[in-house]
PDB file of C-alpha atoms and ligand atoms in Angstrom:
ATOM      1  CA  MET A   1       0.000   0.000   0.000  1.00 39.00           C
ATOM      2  CA  GLU A   2       1.298   3.393  -0.969  1.00 44.00           C
ATOM      3  CA  LYS A   3       1.896   5.827   1.842  1.00 42.00           C
ATOM      4  CA  TYR A   4      -0.639   8.594   1.878  1.00 49.00           C
ATOM      5  CA  HIS A   5       0.386  12.244   1.973  1.00 57.00           C
ATOM      6  CA  GLY A   6      -2.030  15.093   2.584  1.00 85.00           C
ATOM      7  CA  LYS A   7      -5.793  14.976   2.812  1.00 95.00           C
ATOM      8  CA  LYS A   8      -8.076  14.549  -0.168  1.00 97.00           C
ATOM      9  CA  LYS A   9     -10.417  17.437  -0.852  1.00 97.00           C
ATOM     10  CA  ILE A  10     -13.979  16.193  -0.695  1.00 98.00           C
ATOM     11  CA  ALA A  11     -17.333  17.583  -1.801  1.00 98.00           C
ATOM     12  CA  VAL A  12     -20.447  16.041  -0.267  1.00 99.00           C
ATOM     13  CA  PHE A  13     -23.736  16.147  -2.196  1.00 99.00           C
ATOM     14  CA  ILE A  14     -26.929  16.024  -0.140  1.00 98.00           C
ATOM     15  CA  SER A  15     -30.668  16.447  -0.646  1.00 98.00           C
ATOM     16  CA  GLY A  16     -32.161  16.118   2.832  1.00 98.00           C
ATOM     17  CA  ARG A  17     -31.536  15.250   6.450  1.00 98.00           C
ATOM     18  CA  GLY A  18     -27.756  14.979   6.203  1.00 98.00           C
ATOM     19  CA  SER A  19     -27.026  12.522   8.996  1.00 98.00           C
ATOM     20  CA  ASN A  20     -24.341  10.880   6.851  1.00 98.00           C
ATOM     21  CA  LEU A  21     -22.855  14.293   6.130  1.00 98.00           C
ATOM     22  CA  LYS A  22     -22.724  14.826   9.891  1.00 98.00           C
ATOM     23  CA  SER A  23     -20.819  11.574  10.382  1.00 98.00           C
ATOM     24  CA  LEU A  24     -18.411  12.425   7.552  1.00 98.00           C
ATOM     25  CA  ILE A  25     -17.728  15.863   9.032  1.00 98.00           C
ATOM     26  CA  LYS A  26     -17.003  14.236  12.394  1.00 98.00           C
ATOM     27  CA  TYR A  27     -14.614  11.781  10.745  1.00 98.00           C
ATOM     28  CA  SER A  28     -12.909  14.479   8.658  1.00 97.00           C
ATOM     29  CA  LYS A  29     -12.018  16.376  11.813  1.00 96.00           C
ATOM     30  CA  LYS A  30     -10.012  13.457  13.186  1.00 96.00           C
ATOM     31  CA  LYS A  31      -6.290  13.972  12.945  1.00 92.00           C
ATOM     32  CA  ASN A  32      -5.686  10.737  11.077  1.00 92.00           C
ATOM     33  CA  SER A  33      -8.623  11.029   8.653  1.00 96.00           C
ATOM     34  CA  LEU A  34      -7.751  11.045   4.955  1.00 96.00           C
ATOM     35  CA  ILE A  35     -10.219  13.723   3.968  1.00 97.00           C
ATOM     36  CA  LYS A  36     -11.048  17.378   4.283  1.00 97.00           C
ATOM     37  CA  ILE A  37     -14.601  18.356   3.366  1.00 98.00           C
ATOM     38  CA  ILE A  38     -14.262  21.631   1.510  1.00 98.00           C
ATOM     39  CA  LEU A  39     -17.692  21.870  -0.082  1.00 98.00           C
ATOM     40  CA  VAL A  40     -21.288  20.733   0.389  1.00 98.00           C
ATOM     41  CA  ILE A  41     -23.713  21.001  -2.518  1.00 98.00           C
ATOM     42  CA  SER A  42     -27.465  20.462  -2.372  1.00 98.00           C
ATOM     43  CA  ASN A  43     -30.155  20.449  -5.031  1.00 98.00           C
ATOM     44  CA  ASN A  44     -32.690  21.264  -2.322  1.00 98.00           C
ATOM     45  CA  SER A  45     -32.714  24.590  -0.475  1.00 98.00           C
ATOM     46  CA  GLU A  46     -34.738  22.995   2.357  1.00 98.00           C
ATOM     47  CA  ALA A  47     -32.170  20.278   3.063  1.00 98.00           C
ATOM     48  CA  LYS A  48     -31.765  20.116   6.849  1.00 98.00           C
ATOM     49  CA  GLY A  49     -28.250  18.781   6.380  1.00 98.00           C
ATOM     50  CA  LEU A  50     -27.049  22.184   5.203  1.00 98.00           C
ATOM     51  CA  ASN A  51     -27.028  23.195   8.855  1.00 98.00           C
ATOM     52  CA  TYR A  52     -24.153  20.792   9.524  1.00 98.00           C
ATOM     53  CA  ALA A  53     -22.096  22.552   6.864  1.00 98.00           C
ATOM     54  CA  LYS A  54     -22.974  25.930   8.359  1.00 98.00           C
ATOM     55  CA  LYS A  55     -22.067  24.821  11.880  1.00 98.00           C
ATOM     56  CA  SER A  56     -18.682  23.579  10.741  1.00 98.00           C
ATOM     57  CA  ASN A  57     -17.968  26.559   8.507  1.00 98.00           C
ATOM     58  CA  ILE A  58     -17.887  24.445   5.371  1.00 98.00           C
ATOM     59  CA  LYS A  59     -18.692  26.270   2.152  1.00 98.00           C
ATOM     60  CA  PHE A  60     -22.087  25.192   0.833  1.00 98.00           C
ATOM     61  CA  LYS A  61     -24.054  25.853  -2.325  1.00 98.00           C
ATOM     62  CA  ILE A  62     -27.634  25.210  -3.379  1.00 98.00           C
ATOM     63  CA  PHE A  63     -28.165  24.609  -7.073  1.00 98.00           C
ATOM     64  CA  LYS A  64     -31.833  24.100  -7.868  1.00 97.00           C
ATOM     65  CA  SER A  65     -31.426  24.477 -11.621  1.00 97.00           C
ATOM     66  CA  ASN A  66     -28.586  23.585 -13.984  1.00 98.00           C
ATOM     67  CA  PHE A  67     -27.246  21.445 -11.182  1.00 98.00           C
ATOM     68  CA  GLU A  68     -24.563  19.557 -13.071  1.00 98.00           C
ATOM     69  CA  VAL A  69     -23.127  22.477 -15.044  1.00 98.00           C
ATOM     70  CA  ARG A  70     -22.921  24.718 -11.984  1.00 98.00           C
ATOM     71  CA  SER A  71     -21.506  21.990  -9.735  1.00 98.00           C
ATOM     72  CA  ILE A  72     -18.830  20.840 -12.146  1.00 98.00           C
ATOM     73  CA  LYS A  73     -17.609  24.400 -12.584  1.00 98.00           C
ATOM     74  CA  LEU A  74     -17.222  24.833  -8.831  1.00 98.00           C
ATOM     75  CA  LEU A  75     -15.750  21.351  -8.261  1.00 98.00           C
ATOM     76  CA  LYS A  76     -13.037  22.084 -10.806  1.00 98.00           C
ATOM     77  CA  LYS A  77     -12.408  25.574  -9.510  1.00 98.00           C
ATOM     78  CA  MET A  78     -11.919  24.188  -5.993  1.00 98.00           C
ATOM     79  CA  SER A  79      -9.861  21.192  -7.223  1.00 97.00           C
ATOM     80  CA  VAL A  80     -12.132  18.691  -5.502  1.00 98.00           C
ATOM     81  CA  ASP A  81     -10.537  15.208  -5.492  1.00 98.00           C
ATOM     82  CA  MET A  82     -13.610  13.099  -4.764  1.00 98.00           C
ATOM     83  CA  ILE A  83     -17.372  13.453  -4.365  1.00 98.00           C
ATOM     84  CA  CYS A  84     -19.296  11.624  -1.645  1.00 98.00           C
ATOM     85  CA  LEU A  85     -23.017  11.331  -2.236  1.00 98.00           C
ATOM     86  CA  ALA A  86     -24.927  11.205   1.025  1.00 98.00           C
ATOM     87  CA  GLY A  87     -28.677  11.005   0.618  1.00 98.00           C
ATOM     88  CA  PHE A  88     -28.419  12.781  -2.713  1.00 98.00           C
ATOM     89  CA  MET A  89     -31.677  12.127  -4.523  1.00 96.00           C
ATOM     90  CA  LYS A  90     -30.688  13.073  -8.048  1.00 96.00           C
ATOM     91  CA  ILE A  91     -29.164  10.739 -10.604  1.00 96.00           C
ATOM     92  CA  LEU A  92     -25.908  12.063 -12.031  1.00 97.00           C
ATOM     93  CA  SER A  93     -25.558  11.832 -15.796  1.00 97.00           C
ATOM     94  CA  LYS A  94     -22.934   9.877 -17.669  1.00 97.00           C
ATOM     95  CA  LYS A  95     -21.651  13.203 -18.976  1.00 98.00           C
ATOM     96  CA  PHE A  96     -21.176  14.584 -15.450  1.00 98.00           C
ATOM     97  CA  ILE A  97     -19.378  11.459 -14.218  1.00 98.00           C
ATOM     98  CA  LYS A  98     -17.063  11.487 -17.235  1.00 97.00           C
ATOM     99  CA  ASN A  99     -16.409  15.191 -17.009  1.00 98.00           C
ATOM    100  CA  PHE A 100     -15.602  15.101 -13.275  1.00 98.00           C
ATOM    101  CA  SER A 101     -13.270  12.168 -13.998  1.00 97.00           C
ATOM    102  CA  LYS A 102     -12.429  11.531 -10.339  1.00 97.00           C
ATOM    103  CA  PRO A 103     -14.043   9.054  -7.938  1.00 98.00           C
ATOM    104  CA  ILE A 104     -17.627   9.482  -6.818  1.00 98.00           C
ATOM    105  CA  LEU A 105     -18.832   7.365  -3.896  1.00 98.00           C
ATOM    106  CA  ASN A 106     -22.385   6.713  -2.776  1.00 98.00           C
ATOM    107  CA  ILE A 107     -23.968   5.143   0.281  1.00 98.00           C
ATOM    108  CA  HIS A 108     -26.977   2.955  -0.313  1.00 98.00           C
ATOM    109  CA  PRO A 109     -29.199   1.391   2.365  1.00 98.00           C
ATOM    110  CA  SER A 110     -29.156  -2.209   1.168  1.00 98.00           C
ATOM    111  CA  LEU A 111     -26.802  -5.102   0.640  1.00 98.00           C
ATOM    112  CA  LEU A 112     -26.084  -4.358  -3.016  1.00 98.00           C
ATOM    113  CA  PRO A 113     -26.629  -5.780  -5.586  1.00 98.00           C
ATOM    114  CA  LYS A 114     -29.914  -6.387  -3.785  1.00 98.00           C
ATOM    115  CA  TYR A 115     -32.501  -3.624  -3.810  1.00 98.00           C
ATOM    116  CA  LYS A 116     -31.161  -0.883  -6.003  1.00 97.00           C
ATOM    117  CA  GLY A 117     -33.298   2.254  -5.976  1.00 97.00           C
ATOM    118  CA  LEU A 118     -35.835   3.296  -3.355  1.00 96.00           C
ATOM    119  CA  ASN A 119     -37.782   1.609  -0.516  1.00 98.00           C
ATOM    120  CA  THR A 120     -35.018  -0.865   0.213  1.00 98.00           C
ATOM    121  CA  HIS A 121     -36.139  -1.697   3.758  1.00 98.00           C
ATOM    122  CA  ALA A 122     -39.765  -2.334   2.817  1.00 98.00           C
ATOM    123  CA  ARG A 123     -38.612  -4.693   0.076  1.00 98.00           C
ATOM    124  CA  ALA A 124     -36.250  -6.577   2.399  1.00 98.00           C
ATOM    125  CA  ILE A 125     -39.030  -7.035   4.995  1.00 98.00           C
ATOM    126  CA  LYS A 126     -41.585  -8.047   2.362  1.00 97.00           C
ATOM    127  CA  ASN A 127     -39.200 -10.695   1.051  1.00 98.00           C
ATOM    128  CA  LYS A 128     -38.608 -11.971   4.584  1.00 98.00           C
ATOM    129  CA  ASP A 129     -34.862 -11.453   4.252  1.00 98.00           C
ATOM    130  CA  LYS A 130     -32.779 -12.460   7.244  1.00 98.00           C
ATOM    131  CA  PHE A 131     -30.347  -9.567   6.779  1.00 98.00           C
ATOM    132  CA  ALA A 132     -30.408  -5.972   5.637  1.00 98.00           C
ATOM    133  CA  GLY A 133     -27.489  -3.575   5.533  1.00 98.00           C
ATOM    134  CA  ALA A 134     -25.724  -0.737   3.802  1.00 98.00           C
ATOM    135  CA  SER A 135     -23.181  -0.494   1.002  1.00 98.00           C
ATOM    136  CA  ILE A 136     -20.708   2.102  -0.165  1.00 98.00           C
ATOM    137  CA  HIS A 137     -20.045   1.843  -3.865  1.00 98.00           C
ATOM    138  CA  LEU A 138     -18.450   3.704  -6.740  1.00 98.00           C
ATOM    139  CA  VAL A 139     -20.904   5.703  -8.809  1.00 98.00           C
ATOM    140  CA  THR A 140     -21.299   4.830 -12.464  1.00 96.00           C
ATOM    141  CA  ASP A 141     -24.012   5.852 -14.897  1.00 92.00           C
ATOM    142  CA  LYS A 142     -26.047   2.788 -13.915  1.00 92.00           C
ATOM    143  CA  LEU A 143     -28.090   3.356 -10.750  1.00 91.00           C
ATOM    144  CA  ASP A 144     -26.524   1.799  -7.605  1.00 92.00           C
ATOM    145  CA  SER A 145     -24.434  -0.558  -9.732  1.00 92.00           C
ATOM    146  CA  GLY A 146     -20.758   0.456  -9.400  1.00 96.00           C
ATOM    147  CA  LYS A 147     -18.149  -1.585  -7.578  1.00 97.00           C
ATOM    148  CA  VAL A 148     -18.970  -2.144  -3.904  1.00 98.00           C
ATOM    149  CA  ILE A 149     -16.195  -0.907  -1.622  1.00 98.00           C
ATOM    150  CA  PHE A 150     -17.624  -1.718   1.786  1.00 98.00           C
ATOM    151  CA  GLN A 151     -20.712  -3.400   3.154  1.00 98.00           C
ATOM    152  CA  LYS A 152     -22.116  -4.235   6.557  1.00 98.00           C
ATOM    153  CA  LYS A 153     -25.060  -6.429   7.506  1.00 98.00           C
ATOM    154  CA  VAL A 154     -27.658  -6.088  10.234  1.00 98.00           C
ATOM    155  CA  LYS A 155     -30.040  -8.824  11.264  1.00 98.00           C
ATOM    156  CA  ILE A 156     -33.737  -8.427  10.517  1.00 98.00           C
ATOM    157  CA  TYR A 157     -35.897  -9.708  13.366  1.00 98.00           C
ATOM    158  CA  LYS A 158     -39.556 -10.693  13.119  1.00 96.00           C
ATOM    159  CA  LYS A 159     -40.488  -7.661  15.216  1.00 97.00           C
ATOM    160  CA  ASP A 160     -38.734  -5.245  12.832  1.00 98.00           C
ATOM    161  CA  ASN A 161     -40.687  -2.816  10.686  1.00 98.00           C
ATOM    162  CA  VAL A 162     -39.498  -0.297   8.091  1.00 98.00           C
ATOM    163  CA  LEU A 163     -38.826   2.349  10.732  1.00 98.00           C
ATOM    164  CA  SER A 164     -36.903   0.131  13.145  1.00 98.00           C
ATOM    165  CA  LEU A 165     -34.880  -1.302  10.296  1.00 98.00           C
ATOM    166  CA  GLU A 166     -34.124   2.128   8.880  1.00 98.00           C
ATOM    167  CA  LYS A 167     -32.881   3.224  12.292  1.00 98.00           C
ATOM    168  CA  LYS A 168     -30.623   0.192  12.640  1.00 98.00           C
ATOM    169  CA  VAL A 169     -29.212   0.524   9.140  1.00 98.00           C
ATOM    170  CA  LEU A 170     -28.664   4.265   9.488  1.00 98.00           C
ATOM    171  CA  LYS A 171     -26.573   3.619  12.575  1.00 98.00           C
ATOM    172  CA  ILE A 172     -24.232   1.350  10.626  1.00 98.00           C
ATOM    173  CA  GLU A 173     -24.218   3.771   7.679  1.00 98.00           C
ATOM    174  CA  HIS A 174     -22.655   6.384   9.937  1.00 98.00           C
ATOM    175  CA  GLU A 175     -20.075   3.866  11.043  1.00 98.00           C
ATOM    176  CA  ILE A 176     -19.115   2.459   7.636  1.00 98.00           C
ATOM    177  CA  TYR A 177     -19.011   5.501   5.341  1.00 98.00           C
ATOM    178  CA  PRO A 178     -15.826   6.793   7.021  1.00 98.00           C
ATOM    179  CA  LYS A 179     -14.396   3.254   7.016  1.00 98.00           C
ATOM    180  CA  ALA A 180     -15.139   2.826   3.319  1.00 98.00           C
ATOM    181  CA  ILE A 181     -13.473   6.144   2.513  1.00 98.00           C
ATOM    182  CA  PHE A 182     -10.427   5.141   4.493  1.00 97.00           C
ATOM    183  CA  LYS A 183     -10.254   1.791   2.719  1.00 97.00           C
ATOM    184  CA  PHE A 184     -10.781   3.302  -0.699  1.00 97.00           C
ATOM    185  CA  LEU A 185      -8.251   6.110  -0.317  1.00 96.00           C
ATOM    186  CA  SER A 186      -5.644   3.882   1.296  1.00 93.00           C
ATOM    187  CA  ASN A 187      -5.604   1.782  -1.863  1.00 83.00           C
ATOM    188  CA  PHE A 188      -5.975   4.633  -4.256  1.00 73.00           C
TER     189      PHE A 188
HETATM  190  C1  GRF B   1     -29.472   7.120   3.793  1.00 70.41           C
HETATM  191  O1  GRF B   1     -30.202   6.002   4.190  1.00 70.41           O
HETATM  192  C2  GRF B   1     -28.621   6.807   2.595  1.00 70.41           C
HETATM  193  O2  GRF B   1     -28.143   5.501   2.572  1.00 70.41           O
HETATM  194  C3  GRF B   1     -29.600   7.009   1.466  1.00 70.41           C
HETATM  195  O3  GRF B   1     -30.380   8.109   1.853  1.00 70.41           O
HETATM  196  C4  GRF B   1     -30.386   8.236   3.281  1.00 70.41           C
HETATM  197  C5  GRF B   1     -29.862   9.594   3.594  1.00 70.41           C
HETATM  198  O4  GRF B   1     -29.875   9.914   4.954  1.00 70.41           O
HETATM  199  N1  GRF B   1     -28.915   7.146   0.214  1.00 70.41           N
HETATM  200  P1  GRF B   1     -29.122  11.219   5.474  1.00 70.41           P
HETATM  201  O5  GRF B   1     -29.611  12.396   4.629  1.00 70.41           O
HETATM  202  O6  GRF B   1     -27.649  11.015   5.334  1.00 70.41           O
HETATM  203  O7  GRF B   1     -29.546  11.356   6.910  1.00 70.41           O
END
């Protein structure tokens, strides 16, 4: 493994609550973390998660129209090394991914390749799965289909419902996104 010098400059894209952004900010502040979050971009001006950027004095932008063109301009201007999607509810185009040309990671609340897309927990419960979980994967132009970097399982009990499962999975999401970033950048 190559020795790592300096921290990678990260942009986090969000659309809502931002609990994963919160966990990434916490991780980025650790002395031995491999990242510095320099930018948060949202396509939604109401995104609660923007408050975490504000609190930590991280530059944030809201682009409700022309999202990709405006983001790419800023990402390049700020020399962002990697994008982390965290509850970002917009699908990035092939053109954007190609143009950015650096890694884009996403966190998805299922054990990929199972349950791409929305309502993952309801589908896992309906199918009587024994396990649910979360995955961090590389973003490609096919929804939730890029290489999986890190995954963690949680057990689904009979008493679980969508809400209880979401809560359990979210807890591990906050734990594994930083771990996945560390793993990915250590091998990069
Ligand atoms: C998470 O479950 C994440 O896996 C999914 O959207 C949710 C976002 O939650 N992509 P938050 O905004 O990070 O709290």
